[in-house]
Coordinates of N, CA, C and O in Angstrom, one line a residue:
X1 N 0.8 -1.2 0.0 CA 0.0 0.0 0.0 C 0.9 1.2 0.0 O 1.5 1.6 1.0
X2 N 0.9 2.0 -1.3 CA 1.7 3.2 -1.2 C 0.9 4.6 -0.4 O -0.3 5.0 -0.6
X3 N 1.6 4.8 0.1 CA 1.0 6.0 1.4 C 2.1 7.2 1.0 O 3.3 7.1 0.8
X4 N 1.4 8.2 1.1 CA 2.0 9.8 0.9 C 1.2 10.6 2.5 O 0.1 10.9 2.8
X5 N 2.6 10.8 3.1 CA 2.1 11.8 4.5 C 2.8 12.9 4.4 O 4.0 13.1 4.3
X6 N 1.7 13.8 4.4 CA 2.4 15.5 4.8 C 2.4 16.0 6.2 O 1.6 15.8 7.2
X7 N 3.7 16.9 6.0 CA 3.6 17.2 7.2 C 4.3 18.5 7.1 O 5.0 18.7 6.1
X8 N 4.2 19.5 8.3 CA 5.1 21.1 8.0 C 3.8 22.1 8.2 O 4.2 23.3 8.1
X9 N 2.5 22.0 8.4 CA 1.6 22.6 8.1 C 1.6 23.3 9.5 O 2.2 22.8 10.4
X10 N 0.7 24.8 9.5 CA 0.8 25.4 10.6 C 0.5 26.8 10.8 O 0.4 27.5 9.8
X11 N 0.4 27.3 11.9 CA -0.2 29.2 11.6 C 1.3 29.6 11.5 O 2.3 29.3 12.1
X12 N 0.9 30.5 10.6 CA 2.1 31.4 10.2 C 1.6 33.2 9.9 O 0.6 33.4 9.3
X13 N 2.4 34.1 10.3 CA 1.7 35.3 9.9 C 2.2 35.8 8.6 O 3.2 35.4 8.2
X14 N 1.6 36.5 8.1 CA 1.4 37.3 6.3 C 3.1 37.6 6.4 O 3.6 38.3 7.3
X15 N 3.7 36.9 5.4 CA 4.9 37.2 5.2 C 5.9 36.8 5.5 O 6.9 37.4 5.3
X16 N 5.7 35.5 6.2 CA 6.5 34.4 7.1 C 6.4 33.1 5.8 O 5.7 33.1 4.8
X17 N 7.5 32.0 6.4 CA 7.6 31.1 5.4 C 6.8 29.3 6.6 O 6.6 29.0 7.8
X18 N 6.6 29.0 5.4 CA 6.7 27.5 5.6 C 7.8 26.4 4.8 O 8.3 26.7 3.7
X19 N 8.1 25.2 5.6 CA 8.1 24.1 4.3 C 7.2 22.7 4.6 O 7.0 21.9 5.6
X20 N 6.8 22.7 3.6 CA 5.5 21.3 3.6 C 6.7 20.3 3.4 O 7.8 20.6 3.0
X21 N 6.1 18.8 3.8 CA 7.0 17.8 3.3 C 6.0 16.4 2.9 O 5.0 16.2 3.5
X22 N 6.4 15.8 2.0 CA 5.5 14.8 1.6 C 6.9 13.6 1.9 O 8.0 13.6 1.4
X23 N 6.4 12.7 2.7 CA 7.0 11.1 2.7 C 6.3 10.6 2.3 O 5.1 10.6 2.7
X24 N 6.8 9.3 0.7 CA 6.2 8.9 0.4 C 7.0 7.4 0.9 O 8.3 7.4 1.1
X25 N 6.4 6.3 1.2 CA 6.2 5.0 1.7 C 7.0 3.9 0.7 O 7.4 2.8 1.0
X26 N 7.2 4.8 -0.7 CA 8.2 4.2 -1.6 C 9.3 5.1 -2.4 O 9.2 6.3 -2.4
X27 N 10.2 4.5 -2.9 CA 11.3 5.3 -3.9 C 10.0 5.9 -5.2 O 9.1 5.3 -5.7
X28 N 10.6 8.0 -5.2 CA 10.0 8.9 -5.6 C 9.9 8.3 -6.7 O 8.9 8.7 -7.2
X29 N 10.7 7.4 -7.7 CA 11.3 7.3 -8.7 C 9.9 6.2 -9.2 O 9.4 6.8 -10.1
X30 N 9.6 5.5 -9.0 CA 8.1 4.8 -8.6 C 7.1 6.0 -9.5 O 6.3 5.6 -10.4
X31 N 7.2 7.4 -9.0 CA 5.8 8.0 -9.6 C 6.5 8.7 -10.8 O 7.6 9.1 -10.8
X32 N 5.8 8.7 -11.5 CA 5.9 9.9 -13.0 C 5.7 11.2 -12.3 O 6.7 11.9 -12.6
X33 N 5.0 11.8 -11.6 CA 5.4 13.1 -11.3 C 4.7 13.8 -9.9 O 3.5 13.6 -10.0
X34 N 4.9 14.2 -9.0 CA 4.0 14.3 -7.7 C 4.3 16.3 -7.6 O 5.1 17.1 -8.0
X35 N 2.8 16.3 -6.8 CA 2.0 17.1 -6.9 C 1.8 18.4 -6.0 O 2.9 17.7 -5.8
X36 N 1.7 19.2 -5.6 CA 0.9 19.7 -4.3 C -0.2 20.6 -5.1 O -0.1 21.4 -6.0
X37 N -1.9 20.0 -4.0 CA -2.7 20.7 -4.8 C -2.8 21.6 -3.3 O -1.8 21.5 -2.5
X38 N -3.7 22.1 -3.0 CA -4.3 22.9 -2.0 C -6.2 23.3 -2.0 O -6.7 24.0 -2.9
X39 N -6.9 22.8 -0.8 CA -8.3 23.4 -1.2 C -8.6 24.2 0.2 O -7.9 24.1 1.2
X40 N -9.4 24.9 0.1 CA -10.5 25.9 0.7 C -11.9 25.4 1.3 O -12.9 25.5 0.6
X41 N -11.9 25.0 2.3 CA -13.8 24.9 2.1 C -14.5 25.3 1.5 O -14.6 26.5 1.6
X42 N -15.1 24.7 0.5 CA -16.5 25.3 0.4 C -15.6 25.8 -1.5 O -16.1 26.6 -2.3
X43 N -14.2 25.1 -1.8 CA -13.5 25.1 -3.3 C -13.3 24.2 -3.8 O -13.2 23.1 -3.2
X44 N -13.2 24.3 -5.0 CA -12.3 23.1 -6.0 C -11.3 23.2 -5.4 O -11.0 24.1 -4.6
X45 N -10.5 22.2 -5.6 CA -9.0 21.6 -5.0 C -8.4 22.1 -5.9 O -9.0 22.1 -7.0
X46 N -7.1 22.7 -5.9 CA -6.3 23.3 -6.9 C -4.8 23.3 -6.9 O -4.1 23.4 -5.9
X47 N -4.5 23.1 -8.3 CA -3.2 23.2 -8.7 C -2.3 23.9 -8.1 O -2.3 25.1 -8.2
X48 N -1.2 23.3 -7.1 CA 0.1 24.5 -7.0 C 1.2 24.4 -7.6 O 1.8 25.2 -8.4
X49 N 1.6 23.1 -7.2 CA 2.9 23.0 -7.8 C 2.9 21.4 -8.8 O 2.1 20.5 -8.5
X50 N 3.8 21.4 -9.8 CA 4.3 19.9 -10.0 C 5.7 19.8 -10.3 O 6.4 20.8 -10.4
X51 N 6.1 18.5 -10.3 CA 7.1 18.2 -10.5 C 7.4 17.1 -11.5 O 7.2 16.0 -10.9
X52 N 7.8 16.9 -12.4 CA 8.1 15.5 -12.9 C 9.2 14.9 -12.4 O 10.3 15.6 -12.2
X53 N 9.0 13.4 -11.9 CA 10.4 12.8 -11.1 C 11.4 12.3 -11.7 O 12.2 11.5 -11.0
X54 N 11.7 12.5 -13.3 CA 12.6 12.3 -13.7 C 14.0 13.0 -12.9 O 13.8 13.7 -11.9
X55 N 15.0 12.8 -13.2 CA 16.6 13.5 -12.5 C 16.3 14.6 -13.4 O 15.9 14.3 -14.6
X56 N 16.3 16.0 -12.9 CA 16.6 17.1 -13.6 C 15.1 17.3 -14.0 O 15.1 17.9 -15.1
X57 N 13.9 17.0 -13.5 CA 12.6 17.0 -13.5 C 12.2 18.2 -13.4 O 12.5 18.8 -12.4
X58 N 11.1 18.9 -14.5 CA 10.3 20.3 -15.0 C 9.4 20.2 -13.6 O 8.9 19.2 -13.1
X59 N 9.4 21.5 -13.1 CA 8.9 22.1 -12.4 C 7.9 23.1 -12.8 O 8.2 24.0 -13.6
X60 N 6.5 23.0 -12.2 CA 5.5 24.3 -12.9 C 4.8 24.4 -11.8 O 4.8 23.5 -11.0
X61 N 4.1 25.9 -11.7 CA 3.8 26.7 -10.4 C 2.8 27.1 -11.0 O 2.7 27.3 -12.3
X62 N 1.6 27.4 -9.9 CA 0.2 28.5 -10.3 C 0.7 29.7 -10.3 O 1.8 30.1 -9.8
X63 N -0.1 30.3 -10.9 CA 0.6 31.6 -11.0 C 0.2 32.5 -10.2 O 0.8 33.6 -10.3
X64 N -0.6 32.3 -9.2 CA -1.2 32.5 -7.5 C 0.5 32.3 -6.7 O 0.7 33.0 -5.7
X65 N 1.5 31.4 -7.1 CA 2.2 30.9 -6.0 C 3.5 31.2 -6.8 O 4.6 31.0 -6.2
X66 N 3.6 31.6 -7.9 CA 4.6 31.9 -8.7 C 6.1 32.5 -8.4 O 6.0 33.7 -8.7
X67 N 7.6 32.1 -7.9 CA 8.4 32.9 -7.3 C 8.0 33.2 -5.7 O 8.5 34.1 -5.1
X68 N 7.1 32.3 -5.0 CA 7.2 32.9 -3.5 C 7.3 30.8 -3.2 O 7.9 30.3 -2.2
X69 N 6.7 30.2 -4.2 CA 7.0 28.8 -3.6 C 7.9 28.2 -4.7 O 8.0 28.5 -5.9
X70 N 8.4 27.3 -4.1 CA 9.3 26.0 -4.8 C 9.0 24.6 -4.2 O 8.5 24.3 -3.1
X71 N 9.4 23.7 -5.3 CA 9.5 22.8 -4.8 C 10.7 22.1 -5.0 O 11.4 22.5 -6.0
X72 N 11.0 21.2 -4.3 CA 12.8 20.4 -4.1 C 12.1 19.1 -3.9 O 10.9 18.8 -3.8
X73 N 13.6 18.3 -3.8 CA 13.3 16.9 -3.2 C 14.5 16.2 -2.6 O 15.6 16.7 -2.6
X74 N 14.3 14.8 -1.9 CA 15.3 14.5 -1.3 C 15.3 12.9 -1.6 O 14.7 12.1 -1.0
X75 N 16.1 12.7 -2.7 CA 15.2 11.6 -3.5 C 16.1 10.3 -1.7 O 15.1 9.8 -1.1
X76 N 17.3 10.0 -1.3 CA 17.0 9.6 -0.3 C 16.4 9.1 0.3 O 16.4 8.0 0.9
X77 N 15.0 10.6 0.4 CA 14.2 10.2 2.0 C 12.7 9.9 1.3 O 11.7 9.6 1.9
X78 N 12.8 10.0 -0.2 CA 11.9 9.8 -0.5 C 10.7 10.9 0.0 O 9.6 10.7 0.6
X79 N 11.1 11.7 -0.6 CA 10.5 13.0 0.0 C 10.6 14.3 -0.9 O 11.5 14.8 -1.6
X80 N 9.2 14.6 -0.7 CA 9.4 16.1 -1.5 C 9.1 17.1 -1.1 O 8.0 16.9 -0.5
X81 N 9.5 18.4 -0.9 CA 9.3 19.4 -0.3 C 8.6 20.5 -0.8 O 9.1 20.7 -2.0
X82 N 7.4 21.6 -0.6 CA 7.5 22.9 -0.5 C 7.7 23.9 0.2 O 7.2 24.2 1.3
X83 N 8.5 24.5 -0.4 CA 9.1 25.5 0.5 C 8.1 27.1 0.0 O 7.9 27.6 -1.1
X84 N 7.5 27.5 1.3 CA 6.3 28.9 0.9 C 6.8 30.0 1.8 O 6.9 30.2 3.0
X85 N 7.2 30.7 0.6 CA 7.6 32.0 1.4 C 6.7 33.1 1.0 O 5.9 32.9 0.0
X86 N 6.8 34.2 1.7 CA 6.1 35.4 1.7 C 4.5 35.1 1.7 O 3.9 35.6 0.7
X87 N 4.1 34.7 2.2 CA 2.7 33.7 2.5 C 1.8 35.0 2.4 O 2.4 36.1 2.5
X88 N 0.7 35.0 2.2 CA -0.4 35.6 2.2 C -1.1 34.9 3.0 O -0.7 33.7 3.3
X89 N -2.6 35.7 3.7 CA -3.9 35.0 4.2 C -4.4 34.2 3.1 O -4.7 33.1 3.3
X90 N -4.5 35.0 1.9 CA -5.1 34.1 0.8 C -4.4 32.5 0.4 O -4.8 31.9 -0.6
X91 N -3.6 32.2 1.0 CA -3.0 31.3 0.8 C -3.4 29.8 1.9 O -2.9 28.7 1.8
X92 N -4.2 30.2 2.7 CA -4.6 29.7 3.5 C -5.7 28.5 3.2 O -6.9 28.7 3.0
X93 N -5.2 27.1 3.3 CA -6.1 26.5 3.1 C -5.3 24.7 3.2 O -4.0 24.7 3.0
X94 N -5.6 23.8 3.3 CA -5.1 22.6 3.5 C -4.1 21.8 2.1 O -4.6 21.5 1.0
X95 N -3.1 21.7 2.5 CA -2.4 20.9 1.6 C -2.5 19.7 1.3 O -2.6 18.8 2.1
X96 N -2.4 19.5 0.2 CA -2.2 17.6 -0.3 C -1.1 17.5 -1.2 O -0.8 18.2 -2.2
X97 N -0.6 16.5 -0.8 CA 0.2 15.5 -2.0 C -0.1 14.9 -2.6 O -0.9 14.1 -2.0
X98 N 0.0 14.6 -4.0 CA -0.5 13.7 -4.8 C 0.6 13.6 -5.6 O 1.3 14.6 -5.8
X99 N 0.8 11.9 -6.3 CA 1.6 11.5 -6.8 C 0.6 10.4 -7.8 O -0.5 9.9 -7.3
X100 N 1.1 10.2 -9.2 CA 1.0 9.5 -10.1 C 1.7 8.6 -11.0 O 2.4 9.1 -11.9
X101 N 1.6 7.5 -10.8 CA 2.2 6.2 -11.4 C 1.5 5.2 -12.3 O 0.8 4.2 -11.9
X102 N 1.9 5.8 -13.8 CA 1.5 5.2 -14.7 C 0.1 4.6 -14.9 O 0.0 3.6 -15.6
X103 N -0.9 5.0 -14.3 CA -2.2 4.8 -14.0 C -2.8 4.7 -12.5 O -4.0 4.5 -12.1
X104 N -1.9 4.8 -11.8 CA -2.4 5.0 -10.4 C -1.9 6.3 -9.6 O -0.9 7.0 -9.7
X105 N -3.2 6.5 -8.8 CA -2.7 8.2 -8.6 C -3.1 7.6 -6.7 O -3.6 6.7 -6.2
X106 N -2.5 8.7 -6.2 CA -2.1 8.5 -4.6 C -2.4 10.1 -4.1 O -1.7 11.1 -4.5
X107 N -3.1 10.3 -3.5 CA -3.2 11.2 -2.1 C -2.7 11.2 -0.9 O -2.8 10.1 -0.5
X108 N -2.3 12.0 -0.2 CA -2.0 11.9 1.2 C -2.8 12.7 1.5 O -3.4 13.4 0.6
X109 N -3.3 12.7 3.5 CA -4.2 13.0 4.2 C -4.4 14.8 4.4 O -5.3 15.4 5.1
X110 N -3.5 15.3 3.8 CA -3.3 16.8 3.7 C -2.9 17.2 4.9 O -3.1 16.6 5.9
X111 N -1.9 18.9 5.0 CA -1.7 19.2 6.2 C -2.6 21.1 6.3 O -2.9 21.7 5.3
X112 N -2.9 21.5 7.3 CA -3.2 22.4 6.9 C -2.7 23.5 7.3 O -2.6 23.6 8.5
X113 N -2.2 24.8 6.5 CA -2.0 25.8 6.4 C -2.7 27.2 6.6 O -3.5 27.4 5.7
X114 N -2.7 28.4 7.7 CA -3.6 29.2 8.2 C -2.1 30.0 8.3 O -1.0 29.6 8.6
X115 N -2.6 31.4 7.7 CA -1.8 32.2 7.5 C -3.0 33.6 7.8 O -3.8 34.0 7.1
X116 N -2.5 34.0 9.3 CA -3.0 35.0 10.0 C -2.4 36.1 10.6 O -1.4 35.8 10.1
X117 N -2.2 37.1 11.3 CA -1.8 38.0 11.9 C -2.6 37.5 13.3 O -2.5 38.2 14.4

């Protein structure tokens, strides 16, 4: 059973950073490309970041999150990171990982993010 856990989530105030972390349960190298979406109560779930897991793997960003987040990895720990700087309140909403392998796609339980004063 492949399992993706996030973790890193947390109050932070407008202008402060995070980094999210996704452990996944197997080598990254297993998925074609893993994810972070983000939702809102009461939203569609949405696009932030991706990654393809190839070595030297394309990176693409919402354009909501454009230059304030990245994503990295630690192919090791089997882990991928976002790193969120200069946070907004609008940014505020629960993270997920998602990863896809050749026809199977994977969720983790999300972490969530509240970005307040």
């Amino acid at each position: 059973q492949v399992q993706l856990v996030e973790s890193g989530g947390g109050l932070v105030q407008p202008g402060g950073s995070l980094r999210l972390s996704c452990a996944a349960s197997i080598s990254i190298f297993n998925f074609k490309n893993m994810d972070w979406y983000r939702q809102v109560p009461g939203k569609e779930r949405e696009l932030v970041a991706t990654m393809d897991t190839a070595i030297g793997g394309i990176t693409n960003y919402a354009d909501s999150v454009k230059g304030r987040f990245t994503v990295s990895r630690d192919n090791a720990k089997n882990t991928v990171y976002l790193q969120m700087n200069s946070l907004k309140p609008e940014d505020t909403a629960v993270y997920y990982c998602y990863a896809a392998s050749y026809g199977m796609t994977y969720w983790g339980k999300g972490t969530l993010v509240t970005v307040s004063s």
